[in-house]
mmCIF file of C-alpha atoms in Angstrom:
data_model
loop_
_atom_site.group_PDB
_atom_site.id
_atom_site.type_symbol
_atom_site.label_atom_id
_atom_site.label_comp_id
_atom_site.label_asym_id
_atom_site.label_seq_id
_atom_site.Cartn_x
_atom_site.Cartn_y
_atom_site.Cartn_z
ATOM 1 C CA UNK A 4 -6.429 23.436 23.583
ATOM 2 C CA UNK A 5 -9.750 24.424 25.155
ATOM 3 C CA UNK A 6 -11.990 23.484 22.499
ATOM 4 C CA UNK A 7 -10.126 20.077 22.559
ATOM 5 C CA UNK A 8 -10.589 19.733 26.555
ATOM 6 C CA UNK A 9 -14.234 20.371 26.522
ATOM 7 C CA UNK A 10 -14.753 17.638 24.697
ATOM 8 C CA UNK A 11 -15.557 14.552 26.932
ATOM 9 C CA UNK A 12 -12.302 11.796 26.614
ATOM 10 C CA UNK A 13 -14.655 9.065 25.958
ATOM 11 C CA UNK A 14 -16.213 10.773 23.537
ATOM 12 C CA UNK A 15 -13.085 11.222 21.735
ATOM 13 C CA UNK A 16 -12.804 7.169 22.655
ATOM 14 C CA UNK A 17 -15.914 6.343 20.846
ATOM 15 C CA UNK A 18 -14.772 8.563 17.602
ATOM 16 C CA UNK A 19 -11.650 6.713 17.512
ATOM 17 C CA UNK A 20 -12.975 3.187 17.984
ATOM 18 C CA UNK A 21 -15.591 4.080 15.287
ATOM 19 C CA UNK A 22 -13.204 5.577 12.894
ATOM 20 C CA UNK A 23 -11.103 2.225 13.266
ATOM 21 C CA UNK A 24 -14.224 -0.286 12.725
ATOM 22 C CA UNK A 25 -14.805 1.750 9.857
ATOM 23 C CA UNK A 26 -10.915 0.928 8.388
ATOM 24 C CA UNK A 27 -11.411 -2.758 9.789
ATOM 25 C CA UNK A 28 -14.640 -3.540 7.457
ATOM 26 C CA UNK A 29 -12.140 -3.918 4.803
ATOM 27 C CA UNK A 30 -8.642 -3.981 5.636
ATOM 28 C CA UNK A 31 -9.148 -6.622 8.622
ATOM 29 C CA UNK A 32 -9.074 -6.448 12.413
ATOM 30 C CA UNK A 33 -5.112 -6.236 11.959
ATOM 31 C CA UNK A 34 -5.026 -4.940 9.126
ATOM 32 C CA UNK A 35 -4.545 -7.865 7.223
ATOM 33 C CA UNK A 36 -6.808 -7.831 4.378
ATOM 34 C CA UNK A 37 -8.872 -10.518 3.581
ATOM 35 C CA UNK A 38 -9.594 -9.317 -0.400
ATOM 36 C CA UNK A 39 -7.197 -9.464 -2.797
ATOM 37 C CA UNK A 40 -8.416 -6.238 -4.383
ATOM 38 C CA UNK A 41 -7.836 -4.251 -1.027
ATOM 39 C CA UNK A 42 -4.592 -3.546 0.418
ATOM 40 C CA UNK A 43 -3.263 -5.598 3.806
ATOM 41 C CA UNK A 44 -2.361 -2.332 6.130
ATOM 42 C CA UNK A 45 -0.720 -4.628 9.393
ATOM 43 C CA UNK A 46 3.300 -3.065 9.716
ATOM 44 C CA UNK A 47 2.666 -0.979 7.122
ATOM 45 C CA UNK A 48 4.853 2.631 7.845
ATOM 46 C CA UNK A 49 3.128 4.928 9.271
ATOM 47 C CA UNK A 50 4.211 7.996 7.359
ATOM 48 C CA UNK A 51 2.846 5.985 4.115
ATOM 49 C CA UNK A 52 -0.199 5.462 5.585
ATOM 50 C CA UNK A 53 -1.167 8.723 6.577
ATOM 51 C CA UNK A 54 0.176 10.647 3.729
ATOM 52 C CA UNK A 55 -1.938 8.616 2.025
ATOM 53 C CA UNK A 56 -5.276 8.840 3.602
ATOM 54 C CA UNK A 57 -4.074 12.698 2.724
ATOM 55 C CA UNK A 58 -3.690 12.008 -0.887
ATOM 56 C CA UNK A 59 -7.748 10.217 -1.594
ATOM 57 C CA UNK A 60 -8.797 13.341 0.796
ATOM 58 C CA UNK A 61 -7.501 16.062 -1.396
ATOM 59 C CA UNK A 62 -8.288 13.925 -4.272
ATOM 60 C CA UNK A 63 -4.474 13.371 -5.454
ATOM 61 C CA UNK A 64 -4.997 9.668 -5.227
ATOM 62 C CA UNK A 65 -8.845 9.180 -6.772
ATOM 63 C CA UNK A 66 -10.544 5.612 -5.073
ATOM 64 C CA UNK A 67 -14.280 4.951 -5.269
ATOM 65 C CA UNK A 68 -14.141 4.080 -1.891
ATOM 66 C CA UNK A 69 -11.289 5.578 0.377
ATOM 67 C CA UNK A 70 -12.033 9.107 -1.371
ATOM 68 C CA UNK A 71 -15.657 9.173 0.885
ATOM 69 C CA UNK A 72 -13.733 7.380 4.111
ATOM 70 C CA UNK A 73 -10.633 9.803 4.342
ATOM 71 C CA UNK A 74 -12.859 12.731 3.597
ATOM 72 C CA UNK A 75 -14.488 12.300 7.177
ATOM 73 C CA UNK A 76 -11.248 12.235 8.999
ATOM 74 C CA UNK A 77 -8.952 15.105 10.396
ATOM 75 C CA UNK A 78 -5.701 14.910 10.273
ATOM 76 C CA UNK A 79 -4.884 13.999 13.781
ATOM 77 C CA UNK A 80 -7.653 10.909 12.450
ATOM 78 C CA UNK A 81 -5.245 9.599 10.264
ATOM 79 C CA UNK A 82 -2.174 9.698 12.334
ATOM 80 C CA UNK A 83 -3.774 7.863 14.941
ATOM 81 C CA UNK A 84 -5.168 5.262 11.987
ATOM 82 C CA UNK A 85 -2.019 4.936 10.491
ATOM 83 C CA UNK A 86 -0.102 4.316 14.010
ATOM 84 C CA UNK A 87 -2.516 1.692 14.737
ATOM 85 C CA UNK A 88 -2.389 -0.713 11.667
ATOM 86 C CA UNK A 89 1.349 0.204 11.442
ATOM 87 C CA UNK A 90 1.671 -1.231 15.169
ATOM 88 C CA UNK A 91 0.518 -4.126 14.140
ATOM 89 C CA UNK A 92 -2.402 -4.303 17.032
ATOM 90 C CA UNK A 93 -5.414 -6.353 17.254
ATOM 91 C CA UNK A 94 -5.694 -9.931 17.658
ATOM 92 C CA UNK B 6 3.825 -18.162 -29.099
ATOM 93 C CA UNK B 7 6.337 -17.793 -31.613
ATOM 94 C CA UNK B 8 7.435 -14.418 -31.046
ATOM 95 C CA UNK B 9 7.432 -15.352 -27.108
ATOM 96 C CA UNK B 10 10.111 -18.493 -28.026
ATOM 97 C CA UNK B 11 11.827 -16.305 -30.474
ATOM 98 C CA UNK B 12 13.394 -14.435 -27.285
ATOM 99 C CA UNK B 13 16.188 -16.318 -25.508
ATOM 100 C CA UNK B 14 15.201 -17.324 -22.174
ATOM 101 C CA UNK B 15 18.252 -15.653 -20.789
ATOM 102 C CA UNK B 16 17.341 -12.400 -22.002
ATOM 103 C CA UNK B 17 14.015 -12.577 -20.469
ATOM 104 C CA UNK B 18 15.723 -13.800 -17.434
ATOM 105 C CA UNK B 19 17.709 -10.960 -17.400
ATOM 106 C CA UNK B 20 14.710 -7.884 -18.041
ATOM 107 C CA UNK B 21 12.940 -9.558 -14.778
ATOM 108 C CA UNK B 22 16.027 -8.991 -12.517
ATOM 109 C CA UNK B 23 16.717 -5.587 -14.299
ATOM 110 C CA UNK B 24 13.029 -4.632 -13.477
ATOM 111 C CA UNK B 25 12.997 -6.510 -9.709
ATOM 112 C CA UNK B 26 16.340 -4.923 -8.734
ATOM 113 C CA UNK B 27 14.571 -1.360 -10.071
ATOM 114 C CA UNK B 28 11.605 -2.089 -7.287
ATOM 115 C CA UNK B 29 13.858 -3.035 -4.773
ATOM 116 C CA UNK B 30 16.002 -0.281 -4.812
ATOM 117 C CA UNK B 31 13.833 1.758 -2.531
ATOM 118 C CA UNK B 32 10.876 -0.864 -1.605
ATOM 119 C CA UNK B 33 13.788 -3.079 -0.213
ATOM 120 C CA UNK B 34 15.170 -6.875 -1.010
ATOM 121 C CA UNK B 35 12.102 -8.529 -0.034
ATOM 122 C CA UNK B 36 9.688 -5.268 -0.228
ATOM 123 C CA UNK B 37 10.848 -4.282 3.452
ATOM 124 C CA UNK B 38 11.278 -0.689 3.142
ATOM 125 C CA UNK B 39 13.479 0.998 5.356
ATOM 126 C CA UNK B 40 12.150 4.750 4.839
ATOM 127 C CA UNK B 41 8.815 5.890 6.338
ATOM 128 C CA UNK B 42 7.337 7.190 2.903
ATOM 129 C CA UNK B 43 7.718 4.333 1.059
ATOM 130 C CA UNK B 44 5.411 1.279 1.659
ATOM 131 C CA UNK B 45 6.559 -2.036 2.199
ATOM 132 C CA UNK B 46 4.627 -4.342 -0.421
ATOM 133 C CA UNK B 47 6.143 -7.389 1.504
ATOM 134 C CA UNK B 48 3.524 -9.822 1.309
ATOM 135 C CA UNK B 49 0.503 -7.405 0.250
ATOM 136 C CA UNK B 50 -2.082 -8.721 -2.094
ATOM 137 C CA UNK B 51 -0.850 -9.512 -5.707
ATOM 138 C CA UNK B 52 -3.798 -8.280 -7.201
ATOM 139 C CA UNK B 53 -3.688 -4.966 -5.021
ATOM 140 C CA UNK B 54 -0.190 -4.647 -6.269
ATOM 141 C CA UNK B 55 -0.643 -4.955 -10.009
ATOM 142 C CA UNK B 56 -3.487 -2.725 -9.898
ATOM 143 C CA UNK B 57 -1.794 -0.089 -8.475
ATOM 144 C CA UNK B 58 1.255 -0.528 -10.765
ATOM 145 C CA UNK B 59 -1.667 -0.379 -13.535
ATOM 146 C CA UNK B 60 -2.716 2.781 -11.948
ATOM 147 C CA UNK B 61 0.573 4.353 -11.534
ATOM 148 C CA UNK B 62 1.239 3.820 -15.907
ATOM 149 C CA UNK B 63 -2.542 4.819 -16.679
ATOM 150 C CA UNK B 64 -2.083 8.319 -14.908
ATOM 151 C CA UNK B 65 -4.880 7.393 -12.653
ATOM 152 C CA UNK B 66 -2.627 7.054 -9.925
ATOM 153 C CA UNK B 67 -0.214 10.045 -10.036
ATOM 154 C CA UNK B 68 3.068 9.535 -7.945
ATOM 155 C CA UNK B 69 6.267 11.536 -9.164
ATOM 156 C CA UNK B 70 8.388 8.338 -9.025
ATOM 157 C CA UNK B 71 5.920 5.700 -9.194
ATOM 158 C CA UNK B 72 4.528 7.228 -12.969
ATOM 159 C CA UNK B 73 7.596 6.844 -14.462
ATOM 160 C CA UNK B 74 8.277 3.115 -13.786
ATOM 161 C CA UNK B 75 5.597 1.534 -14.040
ATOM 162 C CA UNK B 76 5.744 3.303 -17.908
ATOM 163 C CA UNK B 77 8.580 0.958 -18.089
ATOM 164 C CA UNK B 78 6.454 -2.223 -17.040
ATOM 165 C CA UNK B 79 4.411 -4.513 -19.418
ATOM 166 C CA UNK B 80 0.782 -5.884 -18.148
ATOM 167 C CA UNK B 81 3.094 -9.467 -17.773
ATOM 168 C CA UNK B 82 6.077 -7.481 -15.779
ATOM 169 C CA UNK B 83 3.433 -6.139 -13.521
ATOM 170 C CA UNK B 84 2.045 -9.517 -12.391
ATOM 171 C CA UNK B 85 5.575 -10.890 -11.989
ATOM 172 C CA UNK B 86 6.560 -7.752 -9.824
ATOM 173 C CA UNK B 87 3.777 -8.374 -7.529
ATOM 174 C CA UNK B 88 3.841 -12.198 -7.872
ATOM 175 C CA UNK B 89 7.376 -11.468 -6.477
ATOM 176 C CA UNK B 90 6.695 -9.481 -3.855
ATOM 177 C CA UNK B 91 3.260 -10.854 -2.311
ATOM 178 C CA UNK B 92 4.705 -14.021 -1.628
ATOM 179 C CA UNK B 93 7.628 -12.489 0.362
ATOM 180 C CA UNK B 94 10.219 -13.758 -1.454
ATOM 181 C CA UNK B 95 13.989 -12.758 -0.932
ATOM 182 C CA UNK B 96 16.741 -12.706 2.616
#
């Protein structure tokens, strides 16, 4: 819990917001992908989600491209990405 | 052609509702799923969707449940599954 509070909040603002750009590139400001190759994330349950982004970091679930994204988040990362698209935010 | 016609159209009726009910049973009636680890595939990409399937019978994919029916699914059932599903079909 120290470690965590020494960090600045916007700090940990400016992670999350560049975490989610990241995610957006792709899978859409909502979530709702533009390319028919990539999957539309917008409502999508959370649990999934994140158990996913698990799955291409350990490598159960090989993908060219999510194996490099999910290997730069932590955990509490993909919660928070997975509530967001699941939420259905963004314009 | 000939082998295709050879089959009654019934038959083949039949195999697609067989294999549709199959998906539904946990991804829901119109690919709503009600349970956290399961995604919905309501209205996701159709190409997405038969790529995974594709994944799940190649091995490249692994998924306890997944692996074993997509075994069951031709290259044809695949695109009709996710035909099915991306267009949000179903009450």
């Amino acid at each position: 819990m120290l470690i965590c509070a020494s960090v600045p909040a916007f700090a940990q603002q400016a992670d999350y917001q560049n975490l989610l750009n990241m995610c957006k590139a792709c899978h859409g400001e909502t979530g709702e992908s533009q390319f028919s190759s990539i999957p539309s994330l917008k409502y999508q349950n959370a649990d999934y989600l994140s158990a996913q982004l698990a799955a291409f970091k350990s490598g159960q679930r090989p993908d060219k491209t999510m194996s490099k994204v999910a290997a730069l988040l932590s955990e509490k990362d993909m919660q928070q990405m997975a509530k967001y698209f699941s939420e259905g935010k963004g314009k």
